[in-house]
Structures are given as structure tokens and as C-alpha cells.
PDB file of C-alpha atoms and ligand atoms in Angstrom:
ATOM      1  CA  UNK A 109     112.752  92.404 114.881  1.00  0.00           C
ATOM      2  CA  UNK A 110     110.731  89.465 113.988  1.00  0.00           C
ATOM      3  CA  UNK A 111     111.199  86.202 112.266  1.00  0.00           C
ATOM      4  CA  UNK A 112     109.164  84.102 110.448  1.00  0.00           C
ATOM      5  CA  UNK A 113     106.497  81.850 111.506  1.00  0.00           C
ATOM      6  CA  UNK A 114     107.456  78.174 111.456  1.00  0.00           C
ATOM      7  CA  UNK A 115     105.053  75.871 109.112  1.00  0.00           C
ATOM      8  CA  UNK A 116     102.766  73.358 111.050  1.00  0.00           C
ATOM      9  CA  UNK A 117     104.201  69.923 111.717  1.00  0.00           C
ATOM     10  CA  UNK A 118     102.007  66.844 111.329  1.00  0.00           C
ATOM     11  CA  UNK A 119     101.599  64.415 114.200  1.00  0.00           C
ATOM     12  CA  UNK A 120     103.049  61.292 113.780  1.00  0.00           C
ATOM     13  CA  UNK A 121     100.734  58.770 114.388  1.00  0.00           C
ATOM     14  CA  UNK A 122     101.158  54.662 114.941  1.00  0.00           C
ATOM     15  CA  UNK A 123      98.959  54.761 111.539  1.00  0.00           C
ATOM     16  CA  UNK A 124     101.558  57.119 109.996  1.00  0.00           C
ATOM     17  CA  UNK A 125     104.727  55.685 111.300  1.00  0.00           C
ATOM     18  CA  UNK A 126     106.122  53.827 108.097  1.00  0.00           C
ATOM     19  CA  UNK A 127     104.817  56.787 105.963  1.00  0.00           C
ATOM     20  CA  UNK A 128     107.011  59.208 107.487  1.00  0.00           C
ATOM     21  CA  UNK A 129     109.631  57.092 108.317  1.00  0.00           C
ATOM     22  CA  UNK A 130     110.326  56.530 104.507  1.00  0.00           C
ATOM     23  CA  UNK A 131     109.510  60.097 103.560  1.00  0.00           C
ATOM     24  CA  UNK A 132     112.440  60.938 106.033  1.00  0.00           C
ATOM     25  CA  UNK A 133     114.717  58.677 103.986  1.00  0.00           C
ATOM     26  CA  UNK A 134     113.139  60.762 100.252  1.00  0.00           C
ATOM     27  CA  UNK A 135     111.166  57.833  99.709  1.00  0.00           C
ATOM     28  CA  UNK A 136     107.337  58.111  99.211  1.00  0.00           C
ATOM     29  CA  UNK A 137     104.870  54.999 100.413  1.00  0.00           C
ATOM     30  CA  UNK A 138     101.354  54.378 100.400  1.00  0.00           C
ATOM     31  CA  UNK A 139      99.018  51.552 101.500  1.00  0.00           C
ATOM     32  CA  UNK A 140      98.199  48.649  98.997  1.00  0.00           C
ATOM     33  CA  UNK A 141      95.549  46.080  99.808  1.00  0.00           C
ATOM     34  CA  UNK A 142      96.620  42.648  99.996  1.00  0.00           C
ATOM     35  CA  UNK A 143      92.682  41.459  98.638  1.00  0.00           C
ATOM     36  CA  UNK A 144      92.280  43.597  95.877  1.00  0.00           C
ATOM     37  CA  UNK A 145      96.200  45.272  95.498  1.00  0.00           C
ATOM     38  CA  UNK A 146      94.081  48.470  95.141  1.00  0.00           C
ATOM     39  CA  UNK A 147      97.005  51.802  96.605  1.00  0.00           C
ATOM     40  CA  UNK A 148      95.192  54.191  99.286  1.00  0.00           C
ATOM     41  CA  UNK A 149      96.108  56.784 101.127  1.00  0.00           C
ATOM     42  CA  UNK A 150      96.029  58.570 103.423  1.00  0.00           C
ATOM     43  CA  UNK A 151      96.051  54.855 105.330  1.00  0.00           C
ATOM     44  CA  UNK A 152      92.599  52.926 106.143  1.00  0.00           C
ATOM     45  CA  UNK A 153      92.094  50.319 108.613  1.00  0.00           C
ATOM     46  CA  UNK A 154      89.503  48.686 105.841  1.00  0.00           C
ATOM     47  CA  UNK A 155      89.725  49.083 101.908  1.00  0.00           C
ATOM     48  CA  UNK A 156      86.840  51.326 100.356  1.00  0.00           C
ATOM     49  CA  UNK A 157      86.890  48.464  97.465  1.00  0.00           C
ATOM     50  CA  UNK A 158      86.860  45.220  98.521  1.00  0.00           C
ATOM     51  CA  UNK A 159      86.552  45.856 102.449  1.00  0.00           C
ATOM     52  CA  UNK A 160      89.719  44.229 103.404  1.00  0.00           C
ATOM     53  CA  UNK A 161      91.607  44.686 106.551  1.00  0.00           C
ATOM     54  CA  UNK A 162      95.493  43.286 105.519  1.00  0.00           C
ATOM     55  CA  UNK A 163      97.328  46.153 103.809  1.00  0.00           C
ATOM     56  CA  UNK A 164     101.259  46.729 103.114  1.00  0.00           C
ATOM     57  CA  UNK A 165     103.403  50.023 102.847  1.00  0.00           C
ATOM     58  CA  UNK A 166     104.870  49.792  99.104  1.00  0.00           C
ATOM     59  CA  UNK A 167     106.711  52.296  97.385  1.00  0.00           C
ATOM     60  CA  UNK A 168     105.581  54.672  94.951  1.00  0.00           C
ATOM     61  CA  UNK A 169     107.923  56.049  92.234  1.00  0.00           C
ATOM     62  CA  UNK A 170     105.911  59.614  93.359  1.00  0.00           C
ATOM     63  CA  UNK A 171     105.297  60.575  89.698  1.00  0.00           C
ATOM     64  CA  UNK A 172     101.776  61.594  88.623  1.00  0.00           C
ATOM     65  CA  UNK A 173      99.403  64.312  87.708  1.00  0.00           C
ATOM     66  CA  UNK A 174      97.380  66.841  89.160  1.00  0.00           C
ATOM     67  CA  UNK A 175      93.616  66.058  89.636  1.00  0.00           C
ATOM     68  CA  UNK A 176      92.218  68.670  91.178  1.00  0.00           C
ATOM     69  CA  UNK A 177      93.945  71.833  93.092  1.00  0.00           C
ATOM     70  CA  UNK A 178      93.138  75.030  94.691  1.00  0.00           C
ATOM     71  CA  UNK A 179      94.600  78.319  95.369  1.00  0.00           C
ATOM     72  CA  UNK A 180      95.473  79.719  98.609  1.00  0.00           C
ATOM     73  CA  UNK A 181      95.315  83.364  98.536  1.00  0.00           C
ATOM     74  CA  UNK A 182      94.652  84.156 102.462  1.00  0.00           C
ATOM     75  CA  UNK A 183      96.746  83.323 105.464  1.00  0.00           C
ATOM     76  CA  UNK A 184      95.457  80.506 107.198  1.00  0.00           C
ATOM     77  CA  UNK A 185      98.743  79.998 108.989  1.00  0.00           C
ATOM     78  CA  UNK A 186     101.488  82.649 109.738  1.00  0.00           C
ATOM     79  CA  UNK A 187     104.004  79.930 108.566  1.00  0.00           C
ATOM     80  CA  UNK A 188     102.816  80.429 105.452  1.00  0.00           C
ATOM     81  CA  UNK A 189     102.472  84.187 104.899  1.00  0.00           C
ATOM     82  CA  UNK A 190     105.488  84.845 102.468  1.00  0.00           C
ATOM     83  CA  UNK A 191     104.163  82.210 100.147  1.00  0.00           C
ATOM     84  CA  UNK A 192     100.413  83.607  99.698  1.00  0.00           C
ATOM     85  CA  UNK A 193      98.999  82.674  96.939  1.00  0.00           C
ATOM     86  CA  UNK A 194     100.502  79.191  96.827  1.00  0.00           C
ATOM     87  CA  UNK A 195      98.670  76.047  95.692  1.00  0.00           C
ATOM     88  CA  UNK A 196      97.694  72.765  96.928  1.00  0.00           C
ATOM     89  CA  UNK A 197      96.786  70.063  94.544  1.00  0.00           C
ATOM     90  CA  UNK A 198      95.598  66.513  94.792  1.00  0.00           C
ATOM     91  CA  UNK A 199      97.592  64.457  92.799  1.00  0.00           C
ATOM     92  CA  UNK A 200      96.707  60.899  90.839  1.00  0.00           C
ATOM     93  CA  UNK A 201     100.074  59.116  91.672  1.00  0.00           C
ATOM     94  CA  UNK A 202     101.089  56.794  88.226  1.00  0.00           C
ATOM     95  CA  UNK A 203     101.137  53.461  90.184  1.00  0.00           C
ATOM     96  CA  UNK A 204      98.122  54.351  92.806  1.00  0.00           C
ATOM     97  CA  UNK A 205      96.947  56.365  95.115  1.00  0.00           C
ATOM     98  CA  UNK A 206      95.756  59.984  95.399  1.00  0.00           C
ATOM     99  CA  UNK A 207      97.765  62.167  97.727  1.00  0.00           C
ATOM    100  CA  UNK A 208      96.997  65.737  98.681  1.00  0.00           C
ATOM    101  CA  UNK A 209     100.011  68.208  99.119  1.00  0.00           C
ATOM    102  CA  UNK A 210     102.012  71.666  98.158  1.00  0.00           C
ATOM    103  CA  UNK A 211     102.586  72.620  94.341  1.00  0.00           C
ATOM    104  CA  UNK A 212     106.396  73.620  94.362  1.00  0.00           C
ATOM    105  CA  UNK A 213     108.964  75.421  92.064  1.00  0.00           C
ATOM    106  CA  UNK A 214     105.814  76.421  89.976  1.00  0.00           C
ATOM    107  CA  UNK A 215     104.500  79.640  88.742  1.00  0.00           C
ATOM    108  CA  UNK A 216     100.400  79.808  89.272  1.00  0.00           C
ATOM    109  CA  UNK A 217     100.251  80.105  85.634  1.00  0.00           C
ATOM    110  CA  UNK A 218     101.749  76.740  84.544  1.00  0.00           C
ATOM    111  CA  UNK A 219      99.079  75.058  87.079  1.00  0.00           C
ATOM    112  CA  UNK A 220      96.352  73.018  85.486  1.00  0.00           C
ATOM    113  CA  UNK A 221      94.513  69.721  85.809  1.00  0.00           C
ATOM    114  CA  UNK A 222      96.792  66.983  84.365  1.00  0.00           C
ATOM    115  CA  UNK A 223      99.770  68.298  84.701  1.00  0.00           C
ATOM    116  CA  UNK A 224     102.547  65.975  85.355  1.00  0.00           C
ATOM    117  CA  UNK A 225     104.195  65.964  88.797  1.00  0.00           C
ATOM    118  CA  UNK A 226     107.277  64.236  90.714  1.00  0.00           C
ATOM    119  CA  UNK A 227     107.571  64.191  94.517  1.00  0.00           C
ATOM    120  CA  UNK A 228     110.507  65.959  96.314  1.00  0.00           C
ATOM    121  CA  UNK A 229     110.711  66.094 100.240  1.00  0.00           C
ATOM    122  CA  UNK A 230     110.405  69.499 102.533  1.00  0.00           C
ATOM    123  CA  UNK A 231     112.039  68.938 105.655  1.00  0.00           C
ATOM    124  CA  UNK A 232     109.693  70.275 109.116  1.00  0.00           C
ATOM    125  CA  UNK A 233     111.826  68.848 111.888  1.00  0.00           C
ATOM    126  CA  UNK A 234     113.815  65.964 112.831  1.00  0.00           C
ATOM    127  CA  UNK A 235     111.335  63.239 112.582  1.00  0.00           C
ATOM    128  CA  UNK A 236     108.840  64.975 109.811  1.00  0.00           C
ATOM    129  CA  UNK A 237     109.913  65.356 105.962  1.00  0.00           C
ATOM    130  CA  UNK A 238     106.499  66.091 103.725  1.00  0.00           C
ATOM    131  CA  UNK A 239     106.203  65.276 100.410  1.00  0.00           C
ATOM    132  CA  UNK A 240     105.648  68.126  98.036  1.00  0.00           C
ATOM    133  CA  UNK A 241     105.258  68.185  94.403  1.00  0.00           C
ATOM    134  CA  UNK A 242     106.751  70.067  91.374  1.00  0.00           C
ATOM    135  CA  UNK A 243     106.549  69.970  87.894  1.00  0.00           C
ATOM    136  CA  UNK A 244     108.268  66.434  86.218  1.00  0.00           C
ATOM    137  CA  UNK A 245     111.483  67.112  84.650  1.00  0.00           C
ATOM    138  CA  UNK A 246     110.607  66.622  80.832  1.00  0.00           C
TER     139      UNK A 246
HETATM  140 ZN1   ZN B 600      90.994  45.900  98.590  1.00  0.00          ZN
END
């Protein structure tokens, strides 16, 4: 008898703490510079815009749309053999920020650029929750 593969869990890092400590609670956060008020993430130490170092954790509302995505069709992990082929899309968050992640409750054929997307949470563990995306209620 065998059972399945458990999905890779990210590291949580100093740099990652408030992230994941909100995405435990359901809520999604990125990184806004306090020179420019320009959202980022994953989290820099210096702002690709204006080159400043001060930046807050602020809430997203985790709506947005799908720039760009691609297809898994092989195993790269066992923890994710019964999902092959599953996608993994970058998405333009409404309010800032692009964040790369899983597509969700979405048949393959429904996925396109611009497609409009709201965040829900996949629990990996006591301290990790991920954010994952799936196709905005209409
Ligand atoms: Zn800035």
C-alpha cells in the first residue's frame, strides 16, 4: 500500500514572516514602498523603482488577473502527481503586485491571459497556508 506524496513546504524566512503569518489567518499581504507606494513581491530589501529601503506589509484584497501562466504536464514533485497537468500562473493583483502561484478549481480550458482571479488559501502544515488562485466569482 502506498500513500500519496506530501506537497513541498516553503521555508519560512525572517523576510517571509508577516507574509505567511497573514496568509495563515486567509489574508494575503505584499510589500509597499514607503518612497514611491509602488506593491512588490515576493519582498525586496530595496525597491526596483525608486531604490528605497523602508517598505510596509499591506493587505491586498487578492483579486486580479492572470498575466502569464504555464502548464505543468510532467512530475517535478511526487506531491504533485495526481494533479498532472495543472497550471501555474503569474497573476497582476488589482491593487499591486505580481504574485506567482497554483490555478485552482479550473478546467485547462477556461485558462487564458486576463482572466480574472481571487485568492483562496491551501493549507501545507501548521505554520504554512499558500495562496492559490481560482477563477473570481462573477
Ligand atoms: Zn519605491
Amino acid at each position: 500500500m502506498t500513500s500519496a506524496a506530501a506537497k513541498p513546504t516553503p521555508e519560512v524566512t525572517d523576510e517571509l514572516r508577516p507574509f505567511f503569518a497573514a496568509a495563515r489567518e486567509g489574508r494575503l499581504v505584499v510589500q509597499q514602498c514607503r518612497g514611491c507606494g509602488r506593491r512588490r513581491f515576493p519582498p525586496r530589501e530595496i525597491c526596483s523603482h525608486c531604490l528605497g529601503r523602508q517598505a510596509d506589509w499591506v493587505a491586498s484584497s487578492g483579486r486580479g488577473t492572470i498575466f502569464s501562466f504555464n502548464v505543468m504536464h510532467q512530475v517535478y514533485h511526487p506531491g504533485f502527481a495526481a494533479e498532472v497537468p495543472y497550471a501555474v500562473v503569474l497573476v497582476e493583483l488589482e491593487d499591486g503586485g505580481r504574485m506567482i502561484a497554483n490555478l485552482v478549481d479550473c478546467p485547462l480550458e477556461r485558462l487564458r491571459i486576463g482572466l480574472p482571479v481571487e485568492v483562496v488559501f491551501e493549507a501545507r502544515g501548521p505554520e504554512v497556508s499558500l495562496p492559490q488562485f481560482r477563477p473570481a466569482a462573477a
